[in-house]
mmCIF file with all atom_site columns, C-alpha atoms in Angstrom:
data_model
loop_
_atom_site.group_PDB
_atom_site.id
_atom_site.type_symbol
_atom_site.label_atom_id
_atom_site.label_alt_id
_atom_site.label_comp_id
_atom_site.label_asym_id
_atom_site.label_entity_id
_atom_site.label_seq_id
_atom_site.pdbx_PDB_ins_code
_atom_site.Cartn_x
_atom_site.Cartn_y
_atom_site.Cartn_z
_atom_site.occupancy
_atom_site.B_iso_or_equiv
_atom_site.pdbx_formal_charge
_atom_site.auth_seq_id
_atom_site.auth_comp_id
_atom_site.auth_asym_id
_atom_site.auth_atom_id
_atom_site.pdbx_PDB_model_num
ATOM 1   C CA . ASN A 1 1   ? -6.663 195.181 70.347  1.00 0.00 ? 26  ASN A CA 1
ATOM 2   C CA . ALA A 1 2   ? -7.277 196.143 74.072  1.00 0.00 ? 27  ALA A CA 1
ATOM 3   C CA . GLY A 1 3   ? -3.805 197.250 74.903  1.00 0.00 ? 28  GLY A CA 1
ATOM 4   C CA . VAL A 1 4   ? -1.636 196.131 77.663  1.00 0.00 ? 29  VAL A CA 1
ATOM 5   C CA . MET A 1 5   ? -3.834 194.766 80.664  1.00 0.00 ? 30  MET A CA 1
ATOM 6   C CA . GLN A 1 6   ? -2.696 194.625 83.941  1.00 0.00 ? 31  GLN A CA 1
ATOM 7   C CA . ASN A 1 7   ? -4.416 193.028 87.029  1.00 0.00 ? 32  ASN A CA 1
ATOM 8   C CA . PRO A 1 8   ? -5.454 193.416 89.671  1.00 0.00 ? 33  PRO A CA 1
ATOM 9   C CA . ARG A 1 9   ? -5.497 197.510 89.572  1.00 0.00 ? 34  ARG A CA 1
ATOM 10  C CA . HIS A 1 10  ? -5.295 197.615 93.094  1.00 0.00 ? 35  HIS A CA 1
ATOM 11  C CA . LEU A 1 11  ? -3.914 195.061 95.559  1.00 0.00 ? 36  LEU A CA 1
ATOM 12  C CA . VAL A 1 12  ? -3.617 195.228 99.445  1.00 0.00 ? 37  VAL A CA 1
ATOM 13  C CA . ARG A 1 13  ? -1.468 192.646 101.227 1.00 0.00 ? 38  ARG A CA 1
ATOM 14  C CA . ARG A 1 14  ? -0.616 192.232 104.694 1.00 0.00 ? 39  ARG A CA 1
ATOM 15  C CA . ARG A 1 15  ? 3.197  192.089 105.429 1.00 0.00 ? 40  ARG A CA 1
ATOM 16  C CA . GLY A 1 16  ? 4.650  188.899 105.019 1.00 0.00 ? 41  GLY A CA 1
ATOM 17  C CA . GLN A 1 17  ? 2.224  187.983 102.526 1.00 0.00 ? 42  GLN A CA 1
ATOM 18  C CA . GLU A 1 18  ? 2.760  187.393 98.646  1.00 0.00 ? 43  GLU A CA 1
ATOM 19  C CA . ALA A 1 19  ? 1.874  189.468 95.976  1.00 0.00 ? 44  ALA A CA 1
ATOM 20  C CA . ARG A 1 20  ? 1.427  188.442 92.432  1.00 0.00 ? 45  ARG A CA 1
ATOM 21  C CA . LEU A 1 21  ? 0.959  190.808 89.832  1.00 0.00 ? 46  LEU A CA 1
ATOM 22  C CA . ARG A 1 22  ? -0.301 189.951 86.025  1.00 0.00 ? 47  ARG A CA 1
ATOM 23  C CA . CYS A 1 23  ? 0.523  191.377 82.557  1.00 0.00 ? 48  CYS A CA 1
ATOM 24  C CA . SER A 1 24  ? -1.021 190.334 79.430  1.00 0.00 ? 49  SER A CA 1
ATOM 25  C CA . PRO A 1 25  ? 0.816  191.925 76.620  1.00 0.00 ? 50  PRO A CA 1
ATOM 26  C CA . MET A 1 26  ? -0.557 193.456 73.469  1.00 0.00 ? 51  MET A CA 1
ATOM 27  C CA . LYS A 1 27  ? -1.364 190.730 70.888  1.00 0.00 ? 52  LYS A CA 1
ATOM 28  C CA . GLY A 1 28  ? 1.757  189.834 68.981  1.00 0.00 ? 53  GLY A CA 1
ATOM 29  C CA . HIS A 1 29  ? 3.933  191.408 71.546  1.00 0.00 ? 54  HIS A CA 1
ATOM 30  C CA . SER A 1 30  ? 6.872  188.933 72.698  1.00 0.00 ? 55  SER A CA 1
ATOM 31  C CA . HIS A 1 31  ? 8.971  191.775 74.979  1.00 0.00 ? 56  HIS A CA 1
ATOM 32  C CA . VAL A 1 32  ? 7.574  192.408 78.147  1.00 0.00 ? 57  VAL A CA 1
ATOM 33  C CA . TYR A 1 33  ? 9.280  194.985 80.794  1.00 0.00 ? 58  TYR A CA 1
ATOM 34  C CA . TRP A 1 34  ? 8.152  195.672 84.512  1.00 0.00 ? 59  TRP A CA 1
ATOM 35  C CA . TYR A 1 35  ? 8.661  199.009 86.227  1.00 0.00 ? 60  TYR A CA 1
ATOM 36  C CA . ARG A 1 36  ? 8.383  200.216 89.531  1.00 0.00 ? 61  ARG A CA 1
ATOM 37  C CA . GLN A 1 37  ? 7.433  203.685 90.813  1.00 0.00 ? 62  GLN A CA 1
ATOM 38  C CA . LEU A 1 38  ? 7.629  204.530 94.624  1.00 0.00 ? 63  LEU A CA 1
ATOM 39  C CA . PRO A 1 39  ? 6.018  207.485 95.812  1.00 0.00 ? 64  PRO A CA 1
ATOM 40  C CA . GLU A 1 40  ? 7.716  210.795 94.502  1.00 0.00 ? 65  GLU A CA 1
ATOM 41  C CA . GLU A 1 41  ? 9.688  208.854 92.173  1.00 0.00 ? 66  GLU A CA 1
ATOM 42  C CA . GLY A 1 42  ? 9.843  208.041 88.830  1.00 0.00 ? 67  GLY A CA 1
ATOM 43  C CA . LEU A 1 43  ? 9.318  204.813 87.220  1.00 0.00 ? 68  LEU A CA 1
ATOM 44  C CA . LYS A 1 44  ? 12.453 202.476 87.765  1.00 0.00 ? 69  LYS A CA 1
ATOM 45  C CA . PHE A 1 45  ? 13.201 199.620 85.604  1.00 0.00 ? 70  PHE A CA 1
ATOM 46  C CA . MET A 1 46  ? 12.913 196.257 87.208  1.00 0.00 ? 71  MET A CA 1
ATOM 47  C CA . VAL A 1 47  ? 13.124 193.564 84.578  1.00 0.00 ? 72  VAL A CA 1
ATOM 48  C CA . TYR A 1 48  ? 13.096 192.793 80.895  1.00 0.00 ? 73  TYR A CA 1
ATOM 49  C CA . LEU A 1 49  ? 11.608 189.472 79.544  1.00 0.00 ? 74  LEU A CA 1
ATOM 50  C CA . GLN A 1 50  ? 10.915 187.867 76.394  1.00 0.00 ? 75  GLN A CA 1
ATOM 51  C CA . LYS A 1 51  ? 8.760  184.484 75.833  1.00 0.00 ? 76  LYS A CA 1
ATOM 52  C CA . GLU A 1 52  ? 10.029 182.264 78.543  1.00 0.00 ? 77  GLU A CA 1
ATOM 53  C CA . ASN A 1 53  ? 13.362 184.213 78.980  1.00 0.00 ? 78  ASN A CA 1
ATOM 54  C CA . ILE A 1 54  ? 14.944 186.787 81.296  1.00 0.00 ? 79  ILE A CA 1
ATOM 55  C CA . ILE A 1 55  ? 16.747 188.838 79.220  1.00 0.00 ? 80  ILE A CA 1
ATOM 56  C CA . ASP A 1 56  ? 17.606 191.791 81.596  1.00 0.00 ? 81  ASP A CA 1
ATOM 57  C CA . GLU A 1 57  ? 16.950 191.737 85.605  1.00 0.00 ? 82  GLU A CA 1
ATOM 58  C CA . SER A 1 58  ? 19.526 194.274 86.476  1.00 0.00 ? 83  SER A CA 1
ATOM 59  C CA . GLY A 1 59  ? 16.820 196.133 88.309  1.00 0.00 ? 84  GLY A CA 1
ATOM 60  C CA . MET A 1 60  ? 15.259 193.514 90.313  1.00 0.00 ? 85  MET A CA 1
ATOM 61  C CA . PRO A 1 61  ? 15.989 193.682 94.139  1.00 0.00 ? 86  PRO A CA 1
ATOM 62  C CA . LYS A 1 62  ? 18.138 190.349 95.064  1.00 0.00 ? 87  LYS A CA 1
ATOM 63  C CA . GLU A 1 63  ? 15.695 188.886 97.159  1.00 0.00 ? 88  GLU A CA 1
ATOM 64  C CA . ARG A 1 64  ? 11.942 188.238 97.493  1.00 0.00 ? 89  ARG A CA 1
ATOM 65  C CA . PHE A 1 65  ? 11.308 189.467 93.910  1.00 0.00 ? 90  PHE A CA 1
ATOM 66  C CA . SER A 1 66  ? 11.010 187.145 90.626  1.00 0.00 ? 91  SER A CA 1
ATOM 67  C CA . ALA A 1 67  ? 9.351  187.410 87.248  1.00 0.00 ? 92  ALA A CA 1
ATOM 68  C CA . GLU A 1 68  ? 8.103  184.971 84.666  1.00 0.00 ? 93  GLU A CA 1
ATOM 69  C CA . PHE A 1 69  ? 6.779  184.939 81.018  1.00 0.00 ? 94  PHE A CA 1
ATOM 70  C CA . PRO A 1 70  ? 5.708  181.596 80.426  1.00 0.00 ? 95  PRO A CA 1
ATOM 71  C CA . LYS A 1 71  ? 4.842  180.546 76.824  1.00 0.00 ? 96  LYS A CA 1
ATOM 72  C CA . GLU A 1 72  ? 1.317  180.744 77.773  1.00 0.00 ? 97  GLU A CA 1
ATOM 73  C CA . GLY A 1 73  ? -0.265 183.194 79.735  1.00 0.00 ? 98  GLY A CA 1
ATOM 74  C CA . PRO A 1 74  ? 0.517  186.542 81.149  1.00 0.00 ? 99  PRO A CA 1
ATOM 75  C CA . SER A 1 75  ? 3.812  187.574 82.308  1.00 0.00 ? 100 SER A CA 1
ATOM 76  C CA . ILE A 1 76  ? 3.731  187.394 86.445  1.00 0.00 ? 101 ILE A CA 1
ATOM 77  C CA . LEU A 1 77  ? 5.819  189.595 88.933  1.00 0.00 ? 102 LEU A CA 1
ATOM 78  C CA . ARG A 1 78  ? 5.972  187.842 92.142  1.00 0.00 ? 103 ARG A CA 1
ATOM 79  C CA . ILE A 1 79  ? 6.974  189.459 95.517  1.00 0.00 ? 104 ILE A CA 1
ATOM 80  C CA . GLN A 1 80  ? 7.446  187.058 98.372  1.00 0.00 ? 105 GLN A CA 1
ATOM 81  C CA . GLN A 1 81  ? 7.118  188.136 102.076 1.00 0.00 ? 106 GLN A CA 1
ATOM 82  C CA . VAL A 1 82  ? 6.000  191.690 101.328 1.00 0.00 ? 107 VAL A CA 1
ATOM 83  C CA . VAL A 1 83  ? 7.281  194.523 103.405 1.00 0.00 ? 108 VAL A CA 1
ATOM 84  C CA . ARG A 1 84  ? 5.723  198.404 103.721 1.00 0.00 ? 109 ARG A CA 1
ATOM 85  C CA . GLY A 1 85  ? 8.309  199.409 101.476 1.00 0.00 ? 110 GLY A CA 1
ATOM 86  C CA . ASP A 1 86  ? 7.169  197.422 98.392  1.00 0.00 ? 111 ASP A CA 1
ATOM 87  C CA . SER A 1 87  ? 4.017  199.500 98.454  1.00 0.00 ? 112 SER A CA 1
ATOM 88  C CA . ALA A 1 88  ? 4.360  201.281 94.860  1.00 0.00 ? 113 ALA A CA 1
ATOM 89  C CA . ALA A 1 89  ? 2.714  201.280 91.563  1.00 0.00 ? 114 ALA A CA 1
ATOM 90  C CA . TYR A 1 90  ? 3.831  198.280 89.126  1.00 0.00 ? 115 TYR A CA 1
ATOM 91  C CA . PHE A 1 91  ? 3.866  199.129 85.639  1.00 0.00 ? 116 PHE A CA 1
ATOM 92  C CA . CYS A 1 92  ? 4.001  196.674 82.399  1.00 0.00 ? 117 CYS A CA 1
ATOM 93  C CA . ALA A 1 93  ? 5.163  197.401 79.060  1.00 0.00 ? 118 ALA A CA 1
ATOM 94  C CA . SER A 1 94  ? 5.185  195.429 76.026  1.00 0.00 ? 119 SER A CA 1
ATOM 95  C CA . SER A 1 95  ? 6.529  195.715 72.497  1.00 0.00 ? 120 SER A CA 1
ATOM 96  C CA . PRO A 1 96  ? 6.715  193.690 69.318  1.00 0.00 ? 121 PRO A CA 1
ATOM 97  C CA . THR A 1 97  ? 10.552 193.858 69.373  1.00 0.00 ? 122 THR A CA 1
ATOM 98  C CA . GLN A 1 98  ? 13.213 195.014 71.650  1.00 0.00 ? 123 GLN A CA 1
ATOM 99  C CA . ASN A 1 99  ? 13.714 198.601 69.898  1.00 0.00 ? 124 ASN A CA 1
ATOM 100 C CA . THR A 1 100 ? 9.978  199.448 68.889  1.00 0.00 ? 125 THR A CA 1
ATOM 101 C CA . GLU A 1 101 ? 7.832  201.643 71.257  1.00 0.00 ? 126 GLU A CA 1
ATOM 102 C CA . ALA A 1 102 ? 6.709  199.975 74.060  1.00 0.00 ? 127 ALA A CA 1
ATOM 103 C CA . PHE A 1 103 ? 2.995  200.242 75.165  1.00 0.00 ? 128 PHE A CA 1
ATOM 104 C CA . PHE A 1 104 ? 2.288  200.681 79.021  1.00 0.00 ? 129 PHE A CA 1
ATOM 105 C CA . GLY A 1 105 ? -0.387 199.038 80.885  1.00 0.00 ? 130 GLY A CA 1
ATOM 106 C CA . GLN A 1 106 ? -2.433 200.973 83.401  1.00 0.00 ? 131 GLN A CA 1
ATOM 107 C CA . GLY A 1 107 ? -0.462 199.554 86.465  1.00 0.00 ? 132 GLY A CA 1
ATOM 108 C CA . THR A 1 108 ? -1.087 197.654 89.747  1.00 0.00 ? 133 THR A CA 1
ATOM 109 C CA . ARG A 1 109 ? -1.049 199.875 92.752  1.00 0.00 ? 134 ARG A CA 1
ATOM 110 C CA . LEU A 1 110 ? 0.447  197.674 95.625  1.00 0.00 ? 135 LEU A CA 1
ATOM 111 C CA . THR A 1 111 ? -0.402 198.554 99.284  1.00 0.00 ? 136 THR A CA 1
ATOM 112 C CA . VAL A 1 112 ? 1.345  196.794 102.022 1.00 0.00 ? 137 VAL A CA 1
ATOM 113 C CA . VAL A 1 113 ? -0.322 197.264 105.573 1.00 0.00 ? 138 VAL A CA 1
ATOM 114 C CA . ALA B 2 1   ? 25.890 207.467 86.516  1.00 0.00 ? 23  ALA B CA 1
ATOM 115 C CA . GLN B 2 2   ? 22.785 207.487 83.822  1.00 0.00 ? 24  GLN B CA 1
ATOM 116 C CA . ARG B 2 3   ? 20.124 210.042 85.260  1.00 0.00 ? 25  ARG B CA 1
ATOM 117 C CA . VAL B 2 4   ? 17.256 211.959 83.799  1.00 0.00 ? 26  VAL B CA 1
ATOM 118 C CA . THR B 2 5   ? 16.494 214.979 85.863  1.00 0.00 ? 27  THR B CA 1
ATOM 119 C CA . GLN B 2 6   ? 13.261 216.880 85.887  1.00 0.00 ? 28  GLN B CA 1
ATOM 120 C CA . PRO B 2 7   ? 13.612 219.948 88.209  1.00 0.00 ? 29  PRO B CA 1
ATOM 121 C CA . GLU B 2 8   ? 9.719  221.083 88.449  1.00 0.00 ? 30  GLU B CA 1
ATOM 122 C CA . LYS B 2 9   ? 7.393  219.045 90.039  1.00 0.00 ? 31  LYS B CA 1
ATOM 123 C CA . LEU B 2 10  ? 4.748  221.360 89.112  1.00 0.00 ? 32  LEU B CA 1
ATOM 124 C CA . LEU B 2 11  ? 4.258  223.834 86.225  1.00 0.00 ? 33  LEU B CA 1
ATOM 125 C CA . SER B 2 12  ? 1.230  225.994 86.293  1.00 0.00 ? 34  SER B CA 1
ATOM 126 C CA . VAL B 2 13  ? 0.744  228.175 83.076  1.00 0.00 ? 35  VAL B CA 1
ATOM 127 C CA . PHE B 2 14  ? -2.479 229.982 81.724  1.00 0.00 ? 36  PHE B CA 1
ATOM 128 C CA . LYS B 2 15  ? -4.394 228.847 78.687  1.00 0.00 ? 37  LYS B CA 1
ATOM 129 C CA . GLY B 2 16  ? -2.226 230.288 75.552  1.00 0.00 ? 38  GLY B CA 1
ATOM 130 C CA . ALA B 2 17  ? 0.893  230.844 77.408  1.00 0.00 ? 39  ALA B CA 1
ATOM 131 C CA . PRO B 2 18  ? 4.204  229.374 76.303  1.00 0.00 ? 40  PRO B CA 1
ATOM 132 C CA . VAL B 2 19  ? 5.292  225.943 77.947  1.00 0.00 ? 41  VAL B CA 1
ATOM 133 C CA . GLU B 2 20  ? 8.576  224.531 78.459  1.00 0.00 ? 42  GLU B CA 1
ATOM 134 C CA . LEU B 2 21  ? 8.917  221.649 80.589  1.00 0.00 ? 43  LEU B CA 1
ATOM 135 C CA . LYS B 2 22  ? 12.827 221.123 81.450  1.00 0.00 ? 44  LYS B CA 1
ATOM 136 C CA . CYS B 2 23  ? 14.671 217.961 81.368  1.00 0.00 ? 45  CYS B CA 1
ATOM 137 C CA . ASN B 2 24  ? 18.514 217.200 81.826  1.00 0.00 ? 46  ASN B CA 1
ATOM 138 C CA . TYR B 2 25  ? 20.298 213.965 81.448  1.00 0.00 ? 47  TYR B CA 1
ATOM 139 C CA . SER B 2 26  ? 23.513 212.429 82.508  1.00 0.00 ? 48  SER B CA 1
ATOM 140 C CA . TYR B 2 27  ? 24.922 209.576 80.171  1.00 0.00 ? 49  TYR B CA 1
ATOM 141 C CA . SER B 2 28  ? 28.377 209.178 78.806  1.00 0.00 ? 50  SER B CA 1
ATOM 142 C CA . GLY B 2 29  ? 27.189 207.714 75.471  1.00 0.00 ? 51  GLY B CA 1
ATOM 143 C CA . SER B 2 30  ? 24.591 208.605 72.891  1.00 0.00 ? 52  SER B CA 1
ATOM 144 C CA . PRO B 2 31  ? 21.269 207.958 74.361  1.00 0.00 ? 53  PRO B CA 1
ATOM 145 C CA . GLU B 2 32  ? 17.655 207.992 72.801  1.00 0.00 ? 54  GLU B CA 1
ATOM 146 C CA . LEU B 2 33  ? 15.664 210.656 74.510  1.00 0.00 ? 55  LEU B CA 1
ATOM 147 C CA . PHE B 2 34  ? 11.714 210.373 74.863  1.00 0.00 ? 56  PHE B CA 1
ATOM 148 C CA . TRP B 2 35  ? 8.906  212.229 76.287  1.00 0.00 ? 57  TRP B CA 1
ATOM 149 C CA . TYR B 2 36  ? 6.160  210.484 77.581  1.00 0.00 ? 58  TYR B CA 1
ATOM 150 C CA . VAL B 2 37  ? 2.504  211.580 79.046  1.00 0.00 ? 59  VAL B CA 1
ATOM 151 C CA . GLN B 2 38  ? 0.077  210.558 81.379  1.00 0.00 ? 60  GLN B CA 1
ATOM 152 C CA . TYR B 2 39  ? -3.232 212.149 81.045  1.00 0.00 ? 61  TYR B CA 1
ATOM 153 C CA . SER B 2 40  ? -5.579 211.861 84.188  1.00 0.00 ? 62  SER B CA 1
ATOM 154 C CA . ARG B 2 41  ? -6.788 208.350 84.765  1.00 0.00 ? 63  ARG B CA 1
ATOM 155 C CA . GLN B 2 42  ? -4.973 207.133 81.393  1.00 0.00 ? 64  GLN B CA 1
ATOM 156 C CA . ARG B 2 43  ? -2.015 204.850 80.885  1.00 0.00 ? 65  ARG B CA 1
ATOM 157 C CA . LEU B 2 44  ? 1.502  206.354 80.192  1.00 0.00 ? 66  LEU B CA 1
ATOM 158 C CA . GLN B 2 45  ? 1.894  206.745 76.440  1.00 0.00 ? 67  GLN B CA 1
ATOM 159 C CA . LEU B 2 46  ? 4.682  207.958 74.138  1.00 0.00 ? 68  LEU B CA 1
ATOM 160 C CA . LEU B 2 47  ? 4.613  211.791 73.156  1.00 0.00 ? 69  LEU B CA 1
ATOM 161 C CA . LEU B 2 48  ? 7.658  212.024 71.012  1.00 0.00 ? 70  LEU B CA 1
ATOM 162 C CA . ARG B 2 49  ? 11.427 210.611 70.679  1.00 0.00 ? 71  ARG B CA 1
ATOM 163 C CA . HIS B 2 50  ? 13.998 212.833 69.403  1.00 0.00 ? 72  HIS B CA 1
ATOM 164 C CA . ILE B 2 51  ? 15.232 210.711 66.404  1.00 0.00 ? 73  ILE B CA 1
ATOM 165 C CA . SER B 2 52  ? 11.973 211.184 64.847  1.00 0.00 ? 74  SER B CA 1
ATOM 166 C CA . ARG B 2 53  ? 12.214 215.137 65.099  1.00 0.00 ? 75  ARG B CA 1
ATOM 167 C CA . GLU B 2 54  ? 8.405  215.502 64.963  1.00 0.00 ? 76  GLU B CA 1
ATOM 168 C CA . SER B 2 55  ? 5.958  217.824 66.440  1.00 0.00 ? 77  SER B CA 1
ATOM 169 C CA . ILE B 2 56  ? 2.924  215.887 68.177  1.00 0.00 ? 78  ILE B CA 1
ATOM 170 C CA . LYS B 2 57  ? 0.174  218.032 69.769  1.00 0.00 ? 79  LYS B CA 1
ATOM 171 C CA . GLY B 2 58  ? 2.059  221.323 68.998  1.00 0.00 ? 80  GLY B CA 1
ATOM 172 C CA . PHE B 2 59  ? 4.962  219.890 71.354  1.00 0.00 ? 81  PHE B CA 1
ATOM 173 C CA . THR B 2 60  ? 8.530  219.799 70.241  1.00 0.00 ? 82  THR B CA 1
ATOM 174 C CA . ALA B 2 61  ? 11.924 218.808 71.984  1.00 0.00 ? 83  ALA B CA 1
ATOM 175 C CA . ASP B 2 62  ? 15.596 219.476 70.855  1.00 0.00 ? 84  ASP B CA 1
ATOM 176 C CA . LEU B 2 63  ? 18.346 217.440 71.813  1.00 0.00 ? 85  LEU B CA 1
ATOM 177 C CA . ASN B 2 64  ? 21.225 219.724 72.946  1.00 0.00 ? 86  ASN B CA 1
ATOM 178 C CA . LYS B 2 65  ? 24.089 217.595 73.750  1.00 0.00 ? 87  LYS B CA 1
ATOM 179 C CA . GLY B 2 66  ? 26.237 220.525 74.924  1.00 0.00 ? 88  GLY B CA 1
ATOM 180 C CA . GLU B 2 67  ? 23.734 220.927 77.462  1.00 0.00 ? 89  GLU B CA 1
ATOM 181 C CA . THR B 2 68  ? 22.695 217.488 77.974  1.00 0.00 ? 90  THR B CA 1
ATOM 182 C CA . SER B 2 69  ? 19.009 218.524 77.760  1.00 0.00 ? 91  SER B CA 1
ATOM 183 C CA . PHE B 2 70  ? 15.892 217.561 76.159  1.00 0.00 ? 92  PHE B CA 1
ATOM 184 C CA . HIS B 2 71  ? 13.293 220.387 77.064  1.00 0.00 ? 93  HIS B CA 1
ATOM 185 C CA . LEU B 2 72  ? 9.640  219.877 75.786  1.00 0.00 ? 94  LEU B CA 1
ATOM 186 C CA . LYS B 2 73  ? 8.342  223.216 74.359  1.00 0.00 ? 95  LYS B CA 1
ATOM 187 C CA . LYS B 2 74  ? 4.795  224.184 73.377  1.00 0.00 ? 96  LYS B CA 1
ATOM 188 C CA . PRO B 2 75  ? 4.040  227.817 72.115  1.00 0.00 ? 97  PRO B CA 1
ATOM 189 C CA . PHE B 2 76  ? 0.423  227.942 73.170  1.00 0.00 ? 98  PHE B CA 1
ATOM 190 C CA . ALA B 2 77  ? -0.764 225.887 76.009  1.00 0.00 ? 99  ALA B CA 1
ATOM 191 C CA . GLN B 2 78  ? -4.208 224.334 75.861  1.00 0.00 ? 100 GLN B CA 1
ATOM 192 C CA . GLU B 2 79  ? -6.373 223.246 78.747  1.00 0.00 ? 101 GLU B CA 1
ATOM 193 C CA . GLU B 2 80  ? -6.010 219.345 77.403  1.00 0.00 ? 102 GLU B CA 1
ATOM 194 C CA . ASP B 2 81  ? -2.338 219.528 77.898  1.00 0.00 ? 103 ASP B CA 1
ATOM 195 C CA . SER B 2 82  ? -2.702 219.251 81.260  1.00 0.00 ? 104 SER B CA 1
ATOM 196 C CA . ALA B 2 83  ? -1.185 216.093 82.388  1.00 0.00 ? 105 ALA B CA 1
ATOM 197 C CA . MET B 2 84  ? 2.089  214.358 84.122  1.00 0.00 ? 106 MET B CA 1
ATOM 198 C CA . TYR B 2 85  ? 5.137  214.741 81.572  1.00 0.00 ? 107 TYR B CA 1
ATOM 199 C CA . TYR B 2 86  ? 8.013  212.231 82.215  1.00 0.00 ? 108 TYR B CA 1
ATOM 200 C CA . CYS B 2 87  ? 11.199 212.567 80.399  1.00 0.00 ? 109 CYS B CA 1
ATOM 201 C CA . ALA B 2 88  ? 13.145 208.980 79.816  1.00 0.00 ? 110 ALA B CA 1
ATOM 202 C CA . LEU B 2 89  ? 16.074 207.821 77.831  1.00 0.00 ? 111 LEU B CA 1
ATOM 203 C CA . THR B 2 90  ? 17.472 204.582 76.597  1.00 0.00 ? 112 THR B CA 1
ATOM 204 C CA . PRO B 2 91  ? 21.258 203.902 76.371  1.00 0.00 ? 113 PRO B CA 1
ATOM 205 C CA . GLY B 2 92  ? 20.680 202.006 73.287  1.00 0.00 ? 114 GLY B CA 1
ATOM 206 C CA . ALA B 2 93  ? 18.075 200.188 70.879  1.00 0.00 ? 115 ALA B CA 1
ATOM 207 C CA . THR B 2 94  ? 16.199 198.923 73.599  1.00 0.00 ? 116 THR B CA 1
ATOM 208 C CA . ASN B 2 95  ? 13.254 199.620 75.742  1.00 0.00 ? 117 ASN B CA 1
ATOM 209 C CA . LYS B 2 96  ? 15.135 199.800 79.329  1.00 0.00 ? 118 LYS B CA 1
ATOM 210 C CA . LEU B 2 97  ? 14.054 203.244 79.847  1.00 0.00 ? 119 LEU B CA 1
ATOM 211 C CA . ILE B 2 98  ? 15.473 205.486 82.663  1.00 0.00 ? 120 ILE B CA 1
ATOM 212 C CA . PHE B 2 99  ? 12.798 207.903 83.883  1.00 0.00 ? 121 PHE B CA 1
ATOM 213 C CA . GLY B 2 100 ? 12.754 211.278 85.418  1.00 0.00 ? 122 GLY B CA 1
ATOM 214 C CA . THR B 2 101 ? 10.443 212.207 88.347  1.00 0.00 ? 123 THR B CA 1
ATOM 215 C CA . GLY B 2 102 ? 7.896  213.815 86.135  1.00 0.00 ? 124 GLY B CA 1
ATOM 216 C CA . THR B 2 103 ? 6.618  217.211 85.954  1.00 0.00 ? 125 THR B CA 1
ATOM 217 C CA . LEU B 2 104 ? 2.694  217.833 86.512  1.00 0.00 ? 126 LEU B CA 1
ATOM 218 C CA . LEU B 2 105 ? 1.801  220.571 83.918  1.00 0.00 ? 127 LEU B CA 1
ATOM 219 C CA . ALA B 2 106 ? -1.535 222.361 84.844  1.00 0.00 ? 128 ALA B CA 1
ATOM 220 C CA . VAL B 2 107 ? -3.039 224.669 82.162  1.00 0.00 ? 129 VAL B CA 1
ATOM 221 C CA . GLN B 2 108 ? -5.476 227.102 83.825  1.00 0.00 ? 130 GLN B CA 1
ATOM 222 C CA . PRO B 2 109 ? -8.323 228.723 81.633  1.00 0.00 ? 131 PRO B CA 1
#
């Protein structure tokens, strides 16, 4: 099992462009969590998805951010019209059920120039 | 408000010295507490959780509800313990974690 795979590892976008971050959970895991880590801060919860459903999006900014976890394929975190303040490391984690250990990916470092 | 505080950004000790990484939390209910570790160039991984009350790699952590603390301790630090350590809590049986800002542990030879 290759673990949680995130790609790309590094992403550079100009202000106003769209950023798409992908997360492939571990095999057999149907629960996915996205976290954001701004410079000098801890990881902050963004959204929790279970196949095709958003369970908890209380940490998602109200505008420009969306997430999905389709029946087939990876989970996608989409940021539209990126701004400099979106520059951060975005981590994905997955678990087989909602209360078992979640395993983290290596993260995607987004830089907005 | 739910919060996890790690007061030290950096903790530097010599090999063989005792280590204590501090973690305090603010939560009105009964949270689950965790320590995560991130070694250089590796992904974040669970080190230990308070409900299992186990020792991993020589590390232990005791939940003190009176002081709302969950400090991570090891009696004798090793160079391979050098890493970033994050304390985290979850309000219930979910993986919606609230993280502290992390402490970088540097163990000098």
